[in-house]
Short mmCIF file of C-alpha atoms and ligand atoms in Angstrom, two decimals:
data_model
loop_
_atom_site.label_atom_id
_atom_site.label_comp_id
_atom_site.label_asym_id
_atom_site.label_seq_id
_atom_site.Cartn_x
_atom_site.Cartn_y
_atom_site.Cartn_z
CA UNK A 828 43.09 1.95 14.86
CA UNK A 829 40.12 -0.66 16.15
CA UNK A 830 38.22 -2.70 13.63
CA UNK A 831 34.90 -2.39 14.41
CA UNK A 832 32.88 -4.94 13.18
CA UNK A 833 28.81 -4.27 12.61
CA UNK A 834 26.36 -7.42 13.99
CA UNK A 835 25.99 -9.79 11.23
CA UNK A 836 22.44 -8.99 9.62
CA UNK A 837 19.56 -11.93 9.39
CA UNK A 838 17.10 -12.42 6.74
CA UNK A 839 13.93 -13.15 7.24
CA UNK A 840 14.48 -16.27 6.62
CA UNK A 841 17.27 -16.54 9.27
CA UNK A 842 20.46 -17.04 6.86
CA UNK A 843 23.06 -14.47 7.58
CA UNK A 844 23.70 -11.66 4.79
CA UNK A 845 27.37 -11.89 3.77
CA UNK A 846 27.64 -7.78 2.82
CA UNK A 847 25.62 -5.69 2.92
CA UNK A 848 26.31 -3.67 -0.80
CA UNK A 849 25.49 0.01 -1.44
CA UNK A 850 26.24 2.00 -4.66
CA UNK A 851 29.07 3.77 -2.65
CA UNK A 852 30.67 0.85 -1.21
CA UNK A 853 30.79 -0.57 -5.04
CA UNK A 854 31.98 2.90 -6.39
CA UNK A 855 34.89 2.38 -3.51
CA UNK A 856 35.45 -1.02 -4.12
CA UNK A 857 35.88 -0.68 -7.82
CA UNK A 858 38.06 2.54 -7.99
CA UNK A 859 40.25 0.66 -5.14
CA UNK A 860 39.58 -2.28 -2.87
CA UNK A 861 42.61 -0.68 -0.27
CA UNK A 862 40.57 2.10 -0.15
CA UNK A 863 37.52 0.01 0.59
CA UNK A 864 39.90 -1.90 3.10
CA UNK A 865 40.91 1.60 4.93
CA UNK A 866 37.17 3.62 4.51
CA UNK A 867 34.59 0.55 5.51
CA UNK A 868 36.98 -1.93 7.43
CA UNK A 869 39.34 0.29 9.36
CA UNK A 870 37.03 2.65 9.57
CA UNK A 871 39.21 5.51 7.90
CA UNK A 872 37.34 9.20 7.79
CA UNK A 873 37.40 11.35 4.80
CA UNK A 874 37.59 14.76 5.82
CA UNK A 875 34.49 17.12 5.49
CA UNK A 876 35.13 19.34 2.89
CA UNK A 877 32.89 22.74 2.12
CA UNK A 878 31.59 21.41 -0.97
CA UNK A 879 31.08 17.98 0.61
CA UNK A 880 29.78 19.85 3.39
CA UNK A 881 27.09 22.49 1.47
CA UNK A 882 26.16 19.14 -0.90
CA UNK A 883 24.77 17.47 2.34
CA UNK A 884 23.11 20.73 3.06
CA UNK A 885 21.38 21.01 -0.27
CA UNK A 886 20.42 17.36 -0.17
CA UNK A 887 18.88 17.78 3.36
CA UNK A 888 17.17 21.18 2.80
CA UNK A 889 15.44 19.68 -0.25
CA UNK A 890 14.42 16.26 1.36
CA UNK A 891 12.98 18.72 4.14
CA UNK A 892 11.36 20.51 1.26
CA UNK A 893 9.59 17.78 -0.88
CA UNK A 894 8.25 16.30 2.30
CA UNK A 895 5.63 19.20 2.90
CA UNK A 896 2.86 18.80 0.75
CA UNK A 897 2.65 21.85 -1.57
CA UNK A 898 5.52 23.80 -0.17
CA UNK A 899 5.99 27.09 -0.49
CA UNK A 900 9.04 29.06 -1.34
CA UNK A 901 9.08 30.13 2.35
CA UNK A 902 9.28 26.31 3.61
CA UNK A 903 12.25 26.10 1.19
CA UNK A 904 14.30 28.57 3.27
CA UNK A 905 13.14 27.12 6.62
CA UNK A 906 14.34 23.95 5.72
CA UNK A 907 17.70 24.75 4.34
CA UNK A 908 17.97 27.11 7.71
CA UNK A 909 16.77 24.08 10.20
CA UNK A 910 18.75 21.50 7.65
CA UNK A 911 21.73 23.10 7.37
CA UNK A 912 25.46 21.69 8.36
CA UNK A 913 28.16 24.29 9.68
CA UNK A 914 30.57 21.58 10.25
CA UNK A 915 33.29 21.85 7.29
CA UNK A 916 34.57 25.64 6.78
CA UNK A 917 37.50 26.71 8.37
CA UNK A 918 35.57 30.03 9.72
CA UNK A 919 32.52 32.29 9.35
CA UNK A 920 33.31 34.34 6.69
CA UNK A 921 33.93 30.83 4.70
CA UNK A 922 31.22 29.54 5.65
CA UNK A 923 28.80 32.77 5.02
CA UNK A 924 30.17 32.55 1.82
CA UNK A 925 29.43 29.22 1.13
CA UNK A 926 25.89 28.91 2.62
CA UNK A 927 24.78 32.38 0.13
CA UNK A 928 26.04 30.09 -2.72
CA UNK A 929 23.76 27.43 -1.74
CA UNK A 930 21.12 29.59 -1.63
CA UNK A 931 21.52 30.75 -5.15
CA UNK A 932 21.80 27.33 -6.06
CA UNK A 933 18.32 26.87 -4.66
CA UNK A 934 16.64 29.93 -6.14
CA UNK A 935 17.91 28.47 -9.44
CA UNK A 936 16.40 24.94 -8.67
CA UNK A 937 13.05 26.38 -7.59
CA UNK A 938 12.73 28.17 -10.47
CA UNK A 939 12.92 25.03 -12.30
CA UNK A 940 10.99 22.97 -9.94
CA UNK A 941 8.26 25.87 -11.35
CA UNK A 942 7.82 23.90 -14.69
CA UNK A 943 7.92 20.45 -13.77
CA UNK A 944 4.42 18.56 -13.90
CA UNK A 945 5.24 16.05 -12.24
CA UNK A 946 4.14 14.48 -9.20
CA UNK A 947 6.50 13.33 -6.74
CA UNK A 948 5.62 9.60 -5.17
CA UNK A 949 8.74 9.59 -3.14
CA UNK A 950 11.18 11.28 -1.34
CA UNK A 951 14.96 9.68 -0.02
CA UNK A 952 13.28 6.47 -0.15
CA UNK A 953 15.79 3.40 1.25
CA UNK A 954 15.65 0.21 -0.71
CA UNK A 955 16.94 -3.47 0.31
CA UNK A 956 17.03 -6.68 -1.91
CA UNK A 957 18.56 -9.94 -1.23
CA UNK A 958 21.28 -10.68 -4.04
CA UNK A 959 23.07 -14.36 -3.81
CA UNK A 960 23.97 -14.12 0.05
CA UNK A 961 24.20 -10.68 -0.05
CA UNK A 962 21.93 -7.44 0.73
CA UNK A 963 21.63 -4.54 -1.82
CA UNK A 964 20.75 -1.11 -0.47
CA UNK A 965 20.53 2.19 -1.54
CA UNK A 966 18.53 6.02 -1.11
CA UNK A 967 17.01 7.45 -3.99
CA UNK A 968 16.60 11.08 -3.65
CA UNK A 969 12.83 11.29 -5.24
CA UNK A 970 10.54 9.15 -7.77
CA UNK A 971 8.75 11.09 -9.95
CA UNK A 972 5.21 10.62 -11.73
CA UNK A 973 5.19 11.82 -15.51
CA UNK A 974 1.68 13.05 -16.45
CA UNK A 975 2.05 10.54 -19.46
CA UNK A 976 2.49 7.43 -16.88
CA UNK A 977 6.18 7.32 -16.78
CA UNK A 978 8.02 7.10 -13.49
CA UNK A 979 11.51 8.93 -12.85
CA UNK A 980 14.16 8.03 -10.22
CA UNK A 981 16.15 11.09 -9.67
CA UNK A 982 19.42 11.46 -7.87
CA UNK A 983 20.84 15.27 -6.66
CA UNK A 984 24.27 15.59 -7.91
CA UNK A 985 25.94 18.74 -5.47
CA UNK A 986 29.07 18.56 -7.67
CA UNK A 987 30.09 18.50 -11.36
CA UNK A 988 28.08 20.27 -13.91
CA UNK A 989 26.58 17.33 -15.98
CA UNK A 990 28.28 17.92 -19.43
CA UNK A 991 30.04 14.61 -19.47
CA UNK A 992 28.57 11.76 -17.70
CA UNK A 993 31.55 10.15 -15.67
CA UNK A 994 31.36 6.08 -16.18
CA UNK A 995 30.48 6.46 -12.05
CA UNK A 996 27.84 8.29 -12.33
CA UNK A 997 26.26 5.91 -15.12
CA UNK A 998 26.77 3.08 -12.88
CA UNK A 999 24.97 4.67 -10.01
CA UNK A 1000 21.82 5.24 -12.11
CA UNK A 1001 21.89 1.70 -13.38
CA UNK A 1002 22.24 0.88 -9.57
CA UNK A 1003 19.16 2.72 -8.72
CA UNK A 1004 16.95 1.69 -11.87
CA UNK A 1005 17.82 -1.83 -10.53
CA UNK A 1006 16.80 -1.46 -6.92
CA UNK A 1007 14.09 0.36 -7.70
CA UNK A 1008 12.59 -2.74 -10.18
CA UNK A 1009 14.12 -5.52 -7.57
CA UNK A 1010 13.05 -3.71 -3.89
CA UNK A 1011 10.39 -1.48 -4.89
CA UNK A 1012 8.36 -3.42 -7.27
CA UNK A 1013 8.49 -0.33 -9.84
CA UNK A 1014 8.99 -0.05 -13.01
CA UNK A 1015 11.21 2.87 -14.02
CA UNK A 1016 11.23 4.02 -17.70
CA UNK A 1017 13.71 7.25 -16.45
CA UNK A 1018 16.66 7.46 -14.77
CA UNK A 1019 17.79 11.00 -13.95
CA UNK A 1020 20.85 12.97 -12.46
CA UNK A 1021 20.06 16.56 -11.33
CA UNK A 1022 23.20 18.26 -11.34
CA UNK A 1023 21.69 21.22 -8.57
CA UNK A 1024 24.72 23.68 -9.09
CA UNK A 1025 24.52 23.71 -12.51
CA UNK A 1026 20.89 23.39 -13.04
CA UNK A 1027 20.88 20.40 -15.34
CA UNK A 1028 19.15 17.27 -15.41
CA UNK A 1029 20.63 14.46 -17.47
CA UNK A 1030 18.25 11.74 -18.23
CA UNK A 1031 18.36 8.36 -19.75
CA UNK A 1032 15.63 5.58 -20.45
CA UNK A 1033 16.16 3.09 -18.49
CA UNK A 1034 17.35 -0.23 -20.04
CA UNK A 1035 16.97 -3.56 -18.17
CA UNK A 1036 18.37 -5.42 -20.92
CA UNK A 1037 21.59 -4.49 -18.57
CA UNK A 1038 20.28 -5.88 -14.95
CA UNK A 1039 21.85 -9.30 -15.36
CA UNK A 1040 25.63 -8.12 -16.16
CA UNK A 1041 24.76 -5.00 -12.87
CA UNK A 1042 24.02 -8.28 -10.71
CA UNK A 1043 26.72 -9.92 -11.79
CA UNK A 1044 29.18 -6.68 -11.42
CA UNK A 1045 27.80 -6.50 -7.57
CA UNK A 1046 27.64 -9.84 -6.47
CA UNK A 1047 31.86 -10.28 -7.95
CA UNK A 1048 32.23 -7.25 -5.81
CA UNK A 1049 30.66 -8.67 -2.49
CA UNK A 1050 32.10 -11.63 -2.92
CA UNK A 1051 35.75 -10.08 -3.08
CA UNK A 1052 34.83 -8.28 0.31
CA UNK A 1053 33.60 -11.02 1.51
CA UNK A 1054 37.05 -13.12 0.88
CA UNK A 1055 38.47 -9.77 2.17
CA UNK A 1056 40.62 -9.64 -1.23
CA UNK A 1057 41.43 -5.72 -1.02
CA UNK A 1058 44.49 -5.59 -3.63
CA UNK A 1059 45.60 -1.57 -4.11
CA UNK A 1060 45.23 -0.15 -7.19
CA UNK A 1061 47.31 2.72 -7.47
CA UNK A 1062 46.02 3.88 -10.68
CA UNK A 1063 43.32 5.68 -8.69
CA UNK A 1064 45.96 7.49 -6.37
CA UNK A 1065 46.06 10.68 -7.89
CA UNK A 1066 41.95 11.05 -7.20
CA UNK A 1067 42.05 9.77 -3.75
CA UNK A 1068 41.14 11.16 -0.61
CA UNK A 1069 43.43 9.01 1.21
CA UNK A 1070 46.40 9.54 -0.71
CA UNK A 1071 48.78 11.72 1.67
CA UNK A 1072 48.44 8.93 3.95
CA UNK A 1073 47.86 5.81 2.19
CA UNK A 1074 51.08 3.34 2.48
CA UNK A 1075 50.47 2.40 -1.06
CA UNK A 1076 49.97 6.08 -2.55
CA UNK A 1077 51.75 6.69 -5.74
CA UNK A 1078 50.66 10.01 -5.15
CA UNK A 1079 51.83 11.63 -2.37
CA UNK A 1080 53.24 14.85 -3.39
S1 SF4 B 1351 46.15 6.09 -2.13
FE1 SF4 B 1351 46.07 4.69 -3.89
S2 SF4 B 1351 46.49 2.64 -3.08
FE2 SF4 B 1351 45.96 3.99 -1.36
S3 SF4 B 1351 43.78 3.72 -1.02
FE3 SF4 B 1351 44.02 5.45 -2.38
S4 SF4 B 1351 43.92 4.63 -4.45
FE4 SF4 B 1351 44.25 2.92 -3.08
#
């Protein structure tokens, strides 16, 4: 398999970025650096799976969605029509079967879209901040305006139903309270995961008093890549994607 390597970034300034960081590529990193070594350096695939598949669709439909003004519940179904992915069911009657349970996923959220006062301020907006010698990016799905003042970053969760918070998914929202305060120049006071299939949001205040040890936690991370350290851990075998085919799978069978 070819390594293909990306053109090295420049600042502004004209110093190269080292690596360029996202939450995923940390999430990777952390659960396994091999796995970072075989998904982002040899360019290893993870297959598209129906739920991966119908989570893109629901992410795209409602990006589609929140970009129209005052859209109606006809523009919902237009955009998860024109938004969505076929790619990912082994045949039709999968697929039809999958895309109605999408749809009842999205009745459910536009029912409680119906109560929200809210105004949105953004929609899948990208973020970038320099951190050390390395670049920080990341999407967050929609910013929120409280009628009381308070902003909310919100990320769609397609999987999981939000009883538990997995340490992950903590992480991520600490990730994008950060970028939001160091790219965006905002000040979140709510960090949200909207769990779509289950119709549950999950939100925390958001606590900077944690920023310094998330910078630290990403720049160790980048750093590692950087020195191309990618070590296995094989404790995270038995939930990885690549483990039928990984040499150093401990969990094959
Ligand atoms: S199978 Fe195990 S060692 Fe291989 S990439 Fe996955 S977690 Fe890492």
């Amino acid at each position: 398999m070819s390594l293909r390597r990306r053109p090295r970034l420049l600042r502004p300034t004209g110093r190269p970025v080292s690596v360029e960081i996202s939450f995923t590529k940390l999430r990777v990193y952390r659960e396994c650096p091999w796995k970072y070594q075989l998904q982002f350096v040899a360019g290893w695939r993870i297959p598209l799976t129906p739920a991966g598949s119908l989570g893109l669709s629901l992410h795209r439909a409602l990006e589609c969605f929140h970009r129209k003004g005052s859209p109606s519940e006809e523009d919902l179904w237009a955009c998860y029509e024109s938004r969505w992915l076929s790619a990912g069911y082994v045949d039709e009657k999968v697929r039809e079967s999958w895309r109605g349970k999408g749809k009842r996923i999205l009745e459910r959220y536009l029912a409680d879209e119906r109560d929200r006062r809210t105004v949105i301020e953004a929609v899948e907006r990208e973020f970038v901040y320099p951190l050390g010698r390395h670049e920080v990016r990341g999407m967050i799905d929609r910013i929120d305006r409280h009628p009381d003042g308070k902003l909310e970053v919100i990320d769609y969760k397609t999987s999981g139903d939000g009883e538990r918070l997995a340490p992950r998914d903590e992480l991520q929202l600490r990730f994008y309270g950060l970028g939001c305060r160091e790219a965006l120049a905002k000040e979140p006071d709510l960090l949200t995961l909207c769990f779509v299939a289950a119709g549950r949001r999950v939100t925390a205040p958001y606590d900077p008093s944690g920023e310094a040890e998330l910078k630290t936690m990403i720049v160790a991370a980048a750093d590692r890549i950087e020195a191309a350290k990618f070590p296995p851990e094989t404790s995270f075998c038995p939930n990885c994607d690549f483990r039928k085919c990984c040499a150093y799978s401990v969990a094959k069978d």
